[in-house]
Every structure is written in C-alpha cells, then in structure tokens.
CSV table of C-alpha atoms and ligand atoms in Angstrom, one decimal:
chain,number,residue,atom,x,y,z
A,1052,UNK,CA,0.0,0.0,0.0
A,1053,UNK,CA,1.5,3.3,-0.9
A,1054,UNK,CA,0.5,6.4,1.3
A,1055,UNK,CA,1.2,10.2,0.7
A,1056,UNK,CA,2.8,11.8,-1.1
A,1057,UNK,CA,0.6,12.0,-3.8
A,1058,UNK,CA,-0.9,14.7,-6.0
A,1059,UNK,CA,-4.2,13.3,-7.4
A,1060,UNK,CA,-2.5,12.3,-10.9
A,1061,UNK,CA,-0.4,9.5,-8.9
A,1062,UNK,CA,2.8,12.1,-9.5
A,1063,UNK,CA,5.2,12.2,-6.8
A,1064,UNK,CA,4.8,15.5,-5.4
A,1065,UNK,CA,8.2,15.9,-3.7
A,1066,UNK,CA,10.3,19.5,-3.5
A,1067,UNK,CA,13.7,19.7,-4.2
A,1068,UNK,CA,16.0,17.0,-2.1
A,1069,UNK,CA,17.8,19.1,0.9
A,1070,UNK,CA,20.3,16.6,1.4
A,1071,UNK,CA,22.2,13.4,0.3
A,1072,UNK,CA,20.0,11.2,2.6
A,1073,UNK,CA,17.5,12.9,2.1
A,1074,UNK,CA,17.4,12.2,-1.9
A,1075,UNK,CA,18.7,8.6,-1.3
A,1076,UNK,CA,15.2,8.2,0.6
A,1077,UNK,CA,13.2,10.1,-2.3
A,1078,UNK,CA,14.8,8.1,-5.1
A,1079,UNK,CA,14.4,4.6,-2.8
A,1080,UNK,CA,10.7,6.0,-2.3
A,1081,UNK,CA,10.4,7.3,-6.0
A,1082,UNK,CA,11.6,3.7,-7.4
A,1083,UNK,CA,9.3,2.0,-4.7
A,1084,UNK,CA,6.3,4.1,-6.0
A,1085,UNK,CA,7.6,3.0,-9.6
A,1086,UNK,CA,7.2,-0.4,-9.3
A,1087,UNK,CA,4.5,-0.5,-7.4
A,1088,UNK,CA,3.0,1.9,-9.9
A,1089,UNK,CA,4.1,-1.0,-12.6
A,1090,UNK,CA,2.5,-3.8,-10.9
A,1091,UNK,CA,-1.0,-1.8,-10.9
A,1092,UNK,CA,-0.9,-1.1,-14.3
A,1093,UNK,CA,-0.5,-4.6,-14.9
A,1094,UNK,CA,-3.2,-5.4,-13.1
A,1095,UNK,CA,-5.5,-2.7,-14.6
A,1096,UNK,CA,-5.5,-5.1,-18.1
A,1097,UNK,CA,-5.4,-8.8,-15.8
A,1098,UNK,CA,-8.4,-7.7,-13.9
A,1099,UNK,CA,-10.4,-6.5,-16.9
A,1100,UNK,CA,-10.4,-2.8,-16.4
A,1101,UNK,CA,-10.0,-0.6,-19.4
A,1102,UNK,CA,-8.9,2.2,-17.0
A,1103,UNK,CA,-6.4,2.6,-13.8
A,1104,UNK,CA,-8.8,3.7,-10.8
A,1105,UNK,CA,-8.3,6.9,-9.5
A,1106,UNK,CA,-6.2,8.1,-7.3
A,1107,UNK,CA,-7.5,9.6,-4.3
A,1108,UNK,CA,-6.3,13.0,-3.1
A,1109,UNK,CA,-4.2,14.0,-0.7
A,1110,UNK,CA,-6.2,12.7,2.5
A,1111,UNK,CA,-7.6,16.0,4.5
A,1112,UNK,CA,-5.4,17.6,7.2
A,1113,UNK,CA,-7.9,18.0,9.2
A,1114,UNK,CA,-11.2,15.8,9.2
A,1115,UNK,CA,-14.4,17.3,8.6
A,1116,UNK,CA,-16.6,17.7,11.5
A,1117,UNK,CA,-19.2,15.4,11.8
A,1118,UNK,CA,-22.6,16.3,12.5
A,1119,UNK,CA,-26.1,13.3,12.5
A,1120,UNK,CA,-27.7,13.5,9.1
A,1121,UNK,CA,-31.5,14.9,8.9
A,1122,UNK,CA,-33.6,12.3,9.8
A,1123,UNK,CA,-31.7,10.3,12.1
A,1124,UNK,CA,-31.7,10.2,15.8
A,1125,UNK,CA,-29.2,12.6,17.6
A,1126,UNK,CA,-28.2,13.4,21.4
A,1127,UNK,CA,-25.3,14.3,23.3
A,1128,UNK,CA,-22.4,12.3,23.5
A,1129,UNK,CA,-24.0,10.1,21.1
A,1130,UNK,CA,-21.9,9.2,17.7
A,1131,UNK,CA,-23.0,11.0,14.4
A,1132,UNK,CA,-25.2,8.6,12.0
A,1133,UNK,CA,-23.6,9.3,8.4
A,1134,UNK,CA,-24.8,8.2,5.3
A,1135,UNK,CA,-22.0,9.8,3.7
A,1136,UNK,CA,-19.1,12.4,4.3
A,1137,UNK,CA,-18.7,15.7,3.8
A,1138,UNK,CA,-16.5,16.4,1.5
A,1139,UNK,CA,-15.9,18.5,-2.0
A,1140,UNK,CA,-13.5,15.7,-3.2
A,1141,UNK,CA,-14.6,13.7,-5.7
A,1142,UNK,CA,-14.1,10.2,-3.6
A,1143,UNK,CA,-16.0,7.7,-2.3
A,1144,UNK,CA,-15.6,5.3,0.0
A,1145,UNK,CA,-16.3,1.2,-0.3
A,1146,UNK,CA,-17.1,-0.5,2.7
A,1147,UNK,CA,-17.9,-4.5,2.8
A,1148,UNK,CA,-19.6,-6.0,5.7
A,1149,UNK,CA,-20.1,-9.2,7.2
A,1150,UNK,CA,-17.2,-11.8,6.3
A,1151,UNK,CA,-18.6,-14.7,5.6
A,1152,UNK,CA,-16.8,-15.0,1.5
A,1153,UNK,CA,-13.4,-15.2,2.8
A,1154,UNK,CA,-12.0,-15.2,-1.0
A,1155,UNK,CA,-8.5,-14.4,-1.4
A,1156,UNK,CA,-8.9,-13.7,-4.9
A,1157,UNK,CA,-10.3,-9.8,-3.4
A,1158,UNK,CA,-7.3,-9.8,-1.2
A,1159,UNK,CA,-5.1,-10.0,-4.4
A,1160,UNK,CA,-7.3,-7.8,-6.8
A,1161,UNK,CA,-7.1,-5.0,-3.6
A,1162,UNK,CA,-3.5,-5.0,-3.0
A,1163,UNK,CA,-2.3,-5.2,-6.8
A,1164,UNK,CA,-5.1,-2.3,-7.8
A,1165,UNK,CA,-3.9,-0.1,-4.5
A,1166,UNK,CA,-7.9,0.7,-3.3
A,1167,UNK,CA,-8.6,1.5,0.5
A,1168,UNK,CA,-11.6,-0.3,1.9
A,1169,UNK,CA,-13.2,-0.9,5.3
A,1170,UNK,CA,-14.6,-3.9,6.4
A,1171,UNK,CA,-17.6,-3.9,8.7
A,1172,UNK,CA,-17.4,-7.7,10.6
A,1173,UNK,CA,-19.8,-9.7,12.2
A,1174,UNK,CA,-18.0,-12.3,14.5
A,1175,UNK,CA,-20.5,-15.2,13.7
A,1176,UNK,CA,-19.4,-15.6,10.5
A,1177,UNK,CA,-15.7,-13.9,10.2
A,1178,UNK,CA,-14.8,-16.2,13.6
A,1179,UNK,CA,-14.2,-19.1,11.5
A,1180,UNK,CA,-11.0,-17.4,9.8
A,1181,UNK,CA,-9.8,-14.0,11.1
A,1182,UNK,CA,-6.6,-14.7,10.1
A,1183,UNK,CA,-7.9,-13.8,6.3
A,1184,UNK,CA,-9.0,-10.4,8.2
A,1185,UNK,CA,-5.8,-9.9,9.7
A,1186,UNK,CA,-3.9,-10.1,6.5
A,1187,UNK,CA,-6.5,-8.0,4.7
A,1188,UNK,CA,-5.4,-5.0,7.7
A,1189,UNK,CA,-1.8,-5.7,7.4
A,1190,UNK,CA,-2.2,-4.9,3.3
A,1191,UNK,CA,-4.3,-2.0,4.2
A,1192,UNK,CA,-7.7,-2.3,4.7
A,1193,UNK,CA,-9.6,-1.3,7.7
A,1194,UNK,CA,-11.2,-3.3,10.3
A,1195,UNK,CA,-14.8,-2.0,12.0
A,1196,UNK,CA,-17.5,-3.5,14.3
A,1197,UNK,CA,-20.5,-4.8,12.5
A,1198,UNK,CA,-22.0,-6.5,15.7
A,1199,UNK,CA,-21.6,-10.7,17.0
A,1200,UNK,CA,-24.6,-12.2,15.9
A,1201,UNK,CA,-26.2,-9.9,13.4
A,1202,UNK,CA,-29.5,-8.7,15.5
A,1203,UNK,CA,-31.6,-6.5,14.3
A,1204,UNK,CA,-30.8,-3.8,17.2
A,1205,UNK,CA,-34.1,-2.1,17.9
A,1206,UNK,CA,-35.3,-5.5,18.9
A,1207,UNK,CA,-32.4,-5.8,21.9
A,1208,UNK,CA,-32.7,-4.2,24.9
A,1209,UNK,CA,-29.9,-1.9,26.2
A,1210,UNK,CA,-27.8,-4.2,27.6
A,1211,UNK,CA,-28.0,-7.1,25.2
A,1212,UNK,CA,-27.1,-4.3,22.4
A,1213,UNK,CA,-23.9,-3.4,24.6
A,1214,UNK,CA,-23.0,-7.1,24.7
A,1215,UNK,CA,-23.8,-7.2,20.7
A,1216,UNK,CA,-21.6,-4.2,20.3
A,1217,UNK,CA,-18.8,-4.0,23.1
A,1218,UNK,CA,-17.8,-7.8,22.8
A,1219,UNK,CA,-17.2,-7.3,18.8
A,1220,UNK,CA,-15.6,-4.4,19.9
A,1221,UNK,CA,-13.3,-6.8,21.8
A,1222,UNK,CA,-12.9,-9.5,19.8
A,1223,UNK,CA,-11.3,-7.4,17.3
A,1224,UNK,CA,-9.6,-6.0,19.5
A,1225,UNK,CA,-7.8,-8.9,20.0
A,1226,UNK,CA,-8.0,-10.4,16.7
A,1227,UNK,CA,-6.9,-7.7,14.2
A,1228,UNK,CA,-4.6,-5.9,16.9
A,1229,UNK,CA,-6.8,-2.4,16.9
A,1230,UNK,CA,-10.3,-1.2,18.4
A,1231,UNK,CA,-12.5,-0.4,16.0
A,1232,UNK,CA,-14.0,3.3,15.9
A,1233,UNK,CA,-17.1,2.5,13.7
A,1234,UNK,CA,-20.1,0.5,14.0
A,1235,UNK,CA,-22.6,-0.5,11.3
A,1236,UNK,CA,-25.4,-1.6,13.0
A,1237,UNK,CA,-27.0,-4.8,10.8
A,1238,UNK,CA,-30.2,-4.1,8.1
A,1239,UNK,CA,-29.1,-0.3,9.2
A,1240,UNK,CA,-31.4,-0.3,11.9
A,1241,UNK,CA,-31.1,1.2,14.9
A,1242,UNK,CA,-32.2,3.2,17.9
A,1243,UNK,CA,-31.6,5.6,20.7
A,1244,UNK,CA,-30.1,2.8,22.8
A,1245,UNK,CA,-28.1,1.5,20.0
A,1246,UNK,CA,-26.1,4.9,19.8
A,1247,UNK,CA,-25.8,4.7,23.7
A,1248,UNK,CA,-24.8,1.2,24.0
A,1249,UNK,CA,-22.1,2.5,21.0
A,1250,UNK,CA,-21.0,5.4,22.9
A,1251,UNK,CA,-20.4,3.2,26.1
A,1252,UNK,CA,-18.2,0.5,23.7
A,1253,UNK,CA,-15.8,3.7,22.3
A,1254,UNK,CA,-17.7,4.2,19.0
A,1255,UNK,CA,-17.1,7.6,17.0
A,1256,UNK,CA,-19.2,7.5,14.3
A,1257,UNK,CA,-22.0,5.2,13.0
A,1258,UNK,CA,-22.0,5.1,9.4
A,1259,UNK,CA,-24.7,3.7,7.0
A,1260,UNK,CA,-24.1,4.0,3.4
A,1261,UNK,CA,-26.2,5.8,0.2
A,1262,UNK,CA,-25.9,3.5,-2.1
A,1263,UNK,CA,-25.5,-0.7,-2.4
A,1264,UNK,CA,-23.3,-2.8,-4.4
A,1265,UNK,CA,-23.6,-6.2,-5.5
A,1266,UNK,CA,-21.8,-8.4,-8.6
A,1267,UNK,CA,-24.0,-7.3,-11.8
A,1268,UNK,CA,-25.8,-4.4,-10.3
A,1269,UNK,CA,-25.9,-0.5,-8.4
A,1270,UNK,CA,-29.0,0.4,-6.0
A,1271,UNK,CA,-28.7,4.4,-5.8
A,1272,UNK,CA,-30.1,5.3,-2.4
A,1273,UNK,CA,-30.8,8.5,-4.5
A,1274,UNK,CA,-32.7,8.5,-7.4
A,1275,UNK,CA,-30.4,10.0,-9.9
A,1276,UNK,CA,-28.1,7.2,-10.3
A,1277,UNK,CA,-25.1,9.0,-9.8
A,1278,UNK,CA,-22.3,9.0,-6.8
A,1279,UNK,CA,-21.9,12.3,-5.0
A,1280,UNK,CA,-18.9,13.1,-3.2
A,1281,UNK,CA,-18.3,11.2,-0.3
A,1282,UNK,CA,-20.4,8.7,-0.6
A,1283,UNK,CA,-20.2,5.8,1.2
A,1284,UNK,CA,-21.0,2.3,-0.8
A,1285,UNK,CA,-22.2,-1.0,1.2
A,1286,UNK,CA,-21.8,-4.0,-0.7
A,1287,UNK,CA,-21.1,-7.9,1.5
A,1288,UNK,CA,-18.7,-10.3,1.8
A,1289,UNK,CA,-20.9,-12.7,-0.7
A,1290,UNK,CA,-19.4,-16.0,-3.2
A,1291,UNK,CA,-20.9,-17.0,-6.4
A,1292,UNK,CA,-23.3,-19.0,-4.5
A,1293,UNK,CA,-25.5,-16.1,-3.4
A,1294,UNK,CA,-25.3,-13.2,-5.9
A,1295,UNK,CA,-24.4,-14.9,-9.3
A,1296,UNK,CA,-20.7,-13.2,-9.4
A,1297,UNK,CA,-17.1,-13.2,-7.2
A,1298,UNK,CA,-16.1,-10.8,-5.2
A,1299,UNK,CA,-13.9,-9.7,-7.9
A,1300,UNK,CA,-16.9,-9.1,-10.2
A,1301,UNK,CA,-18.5,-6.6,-7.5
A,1302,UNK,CA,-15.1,-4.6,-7.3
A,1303,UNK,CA,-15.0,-4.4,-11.0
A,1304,UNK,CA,-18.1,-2.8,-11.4
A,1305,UNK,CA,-17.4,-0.7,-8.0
A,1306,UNK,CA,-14.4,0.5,-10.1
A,1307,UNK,CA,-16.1,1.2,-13.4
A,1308,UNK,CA,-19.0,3.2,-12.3
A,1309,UNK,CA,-16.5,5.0,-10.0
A,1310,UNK,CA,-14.0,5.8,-12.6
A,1311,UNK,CA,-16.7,6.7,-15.4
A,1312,UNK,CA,-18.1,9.0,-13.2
A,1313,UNK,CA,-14.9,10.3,-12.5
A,1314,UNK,CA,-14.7,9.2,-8.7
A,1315,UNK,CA,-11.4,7.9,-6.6
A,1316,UNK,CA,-12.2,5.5,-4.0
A,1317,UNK,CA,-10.6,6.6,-0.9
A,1318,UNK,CA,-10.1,5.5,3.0
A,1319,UNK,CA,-13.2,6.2,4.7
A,1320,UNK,CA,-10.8,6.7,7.7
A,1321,UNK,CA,-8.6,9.3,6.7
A,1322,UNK,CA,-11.9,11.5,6.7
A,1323,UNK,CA,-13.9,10.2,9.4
B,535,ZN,ZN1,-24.8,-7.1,7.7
C-alpha cells in the first residue's frame, strides 16, 4: 500500500532533495512508488479494467466535522449517524460488511489495484478465519465493528445491544490488533439505545451507506443514479453461490461506475 505523497495524478509531489539522505530516501521512495505503480498497471489489463482507478487526493489535514444526518436520531455524546461524508472531493468510500466469503482472490485484486476499503465484521461468520482479516489489515484495509450475531438492534434491549456491540468491539480488538471506531449496525437499523450502547463500547461514528453494491448491479439510495462526493457504498462479503458473481466481479463494477463518473475510492478513515 503506498500512502502520501501524492498529488491526485499518482505524480510524486516531492520539492527539491535538501540533502544526500534525504534524496537517497526520495529516489528509494520514488523507485518503490515506480514499481509499485508497474504492478497496478499490470493489473489494470489482468483484472479486466479498461482504465487505472483513481487516485485519491491527498487525504484531508484536518477531518471534517461530523454532525447526525437529517432524519436520524441525535443526542449528546452520542456518535453521528452518516450516510456519507462531507466532502468536496470527488471520492467515495467502499465499505464491505459481514465476512462470511473469505475469497483471497479480493485480497489479491485490492492489494495489486492499491484501493482502500473498510470492512464492517460480524463475528458469527468472520470467527471461522480471522486470520484472512488480519492479513487484509496488514495490506491495508480497515477493520470496524458490524455486531456478534447480526440482530436486528431495535429489537435488543440496552444491555444485550452493549453485549452485541462492546464484545465485537473486543474480539477485534484482540484479533486484528486495533479497536474499532465505527459501527454499522445490521439491516441499518437502529435506535436511541443502540447509539448509547455504541457510545459506552468507544464508537465515534455510525456510518450507513447511500448507495448498495452487489456483482452485476448499483441500488442508488438517491434517485439519480449518480455518486456524489463522499459517498459511502455498502456491498457484503458474498461467493458466487449467493449473488451470481465473485467478489472480484462486484469490485469491477465498484471500479467502473466509479472511474466513469470520475470518482477515486478513498479511505473512509482518513476523513472520518
Ligand atoms: Zn450485515
């Protein structure tokens, strides 16, 4: 995974070296970024894309401020419910949830193509192999807190919501090396106690998503079709089985609508 620097063309943008060490570091880094800048365009053409996806910009210095969306429940000390971030770039932000497809096929594509994701977990079915989740972090990804068994939340009471929440929050703790700082709750349903219980477990934000993913289709939670910036796009951890396609196939056409529309795919964490 290659971080800043960056301008939004993939160009290094480096001053003028200061110092001997200082340009033996830009040139290792420079030549670093070349290959690695050679491997994805490989894999641009291997993974059937007619274009490179974009590179997102610089990440924000500072991240926006964060305030509940219109329509969703708020309170103080409670974490902001998002369906997307505000931003002027033109990124979006993928986000995958569940874990049951453990394909490493999506591992390779990820890595090889350089695209930032998040992956919202549910113990019940990531449990059986968190090692793939592990290695998915180490390459880059991001690990959040998408509850143990997959409840619908309103239909828990306070504490068994905590348990749902807090105990992921452990587990991943523990598994992936880092505490979340999201939670998705399942279906997107929540309520007041759900952003409590969240609260209580060291949640910052609660984000949902505007529009849905899958292998041979978009749902637009708008009606015009079209990503907006800072957008945030749910799709699953699903196999051929359940949704006629790989998970390959779903990043593909992630990639295509994002790239036609002239959208980078960036890390929902470096904003939020
Ligand atoms: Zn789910």
């Amino acid at each position: 995974m290659i971080g800043w620097p960056f301008s939004p063309s993939g160009a290094l943008a480096l001053g003028a070296p200061q110092a001997r060490t200082v340009s033996g570091l830009v040139s290792a880094y420079a030549d670093r970024l070349d290959r690695a800048e050679q491997v994805r365009t490989r894999a641009v053409g291997s993974w059937k894309l007619s274009k490179a996806p974009l590179r997102a910009p610089a990440p924000p210095r500072k991240k926006p401020e964060l305030a509940t969306e219109r329509g969703h429940i708020t309170g103080k000390g409670l974490p902001p419910v998002i369906t997307q971030v505000p931003t002027e770039d033109k990124v979006v932000f993928l986000t995958i949830d569940d874990g049951a497809e453990k394909d490493p096929e999506l591992l390779r594509m990820m890595r090889e193509l350089d695209i930032p994701y998040s992956s919202f977990l549910t113990d019940y079915v990531s449990r059986d192999d968190y090692g793939y989740f592990r290695t998915m972090r180490e390459e880059g990804a991001r690990i959040q807190n998408h509850s143990v068994t997959h409840k619908e939340m309103p239909r828990l009471s306070l504490a068994e919501q905590r348990k749902e929440i807090c105990d992921q929050q452990d587990t991943l703790e523990k598994e992936i090396g880092e505490r979340p700082t999201m939670f998705r709750p399942p279906y997107g349903a929540y309520n007041r106690d759900t952003l409590k219980a969240a609260a209580e477990c060291g949640v910052e934000v609660v984000p949902l998503w505007t529009a849905e993913a899958f292998a041979d289709r978009m749902e637009w939670g708008r009606g015009d079709g079209k990503l907006h910036p800072g957008d945030i796009i749910l799709t699953h951890f699903r196999g051929k089985g359940q949704w006629g396609g790989s998970m390959t196939d779903m990043v593909r056409l992630v990639v295509r609508t994002a790239t036609e529309q002239g959208y980078a795919i960036g890390r929902l964490e470096d904003y939020v």
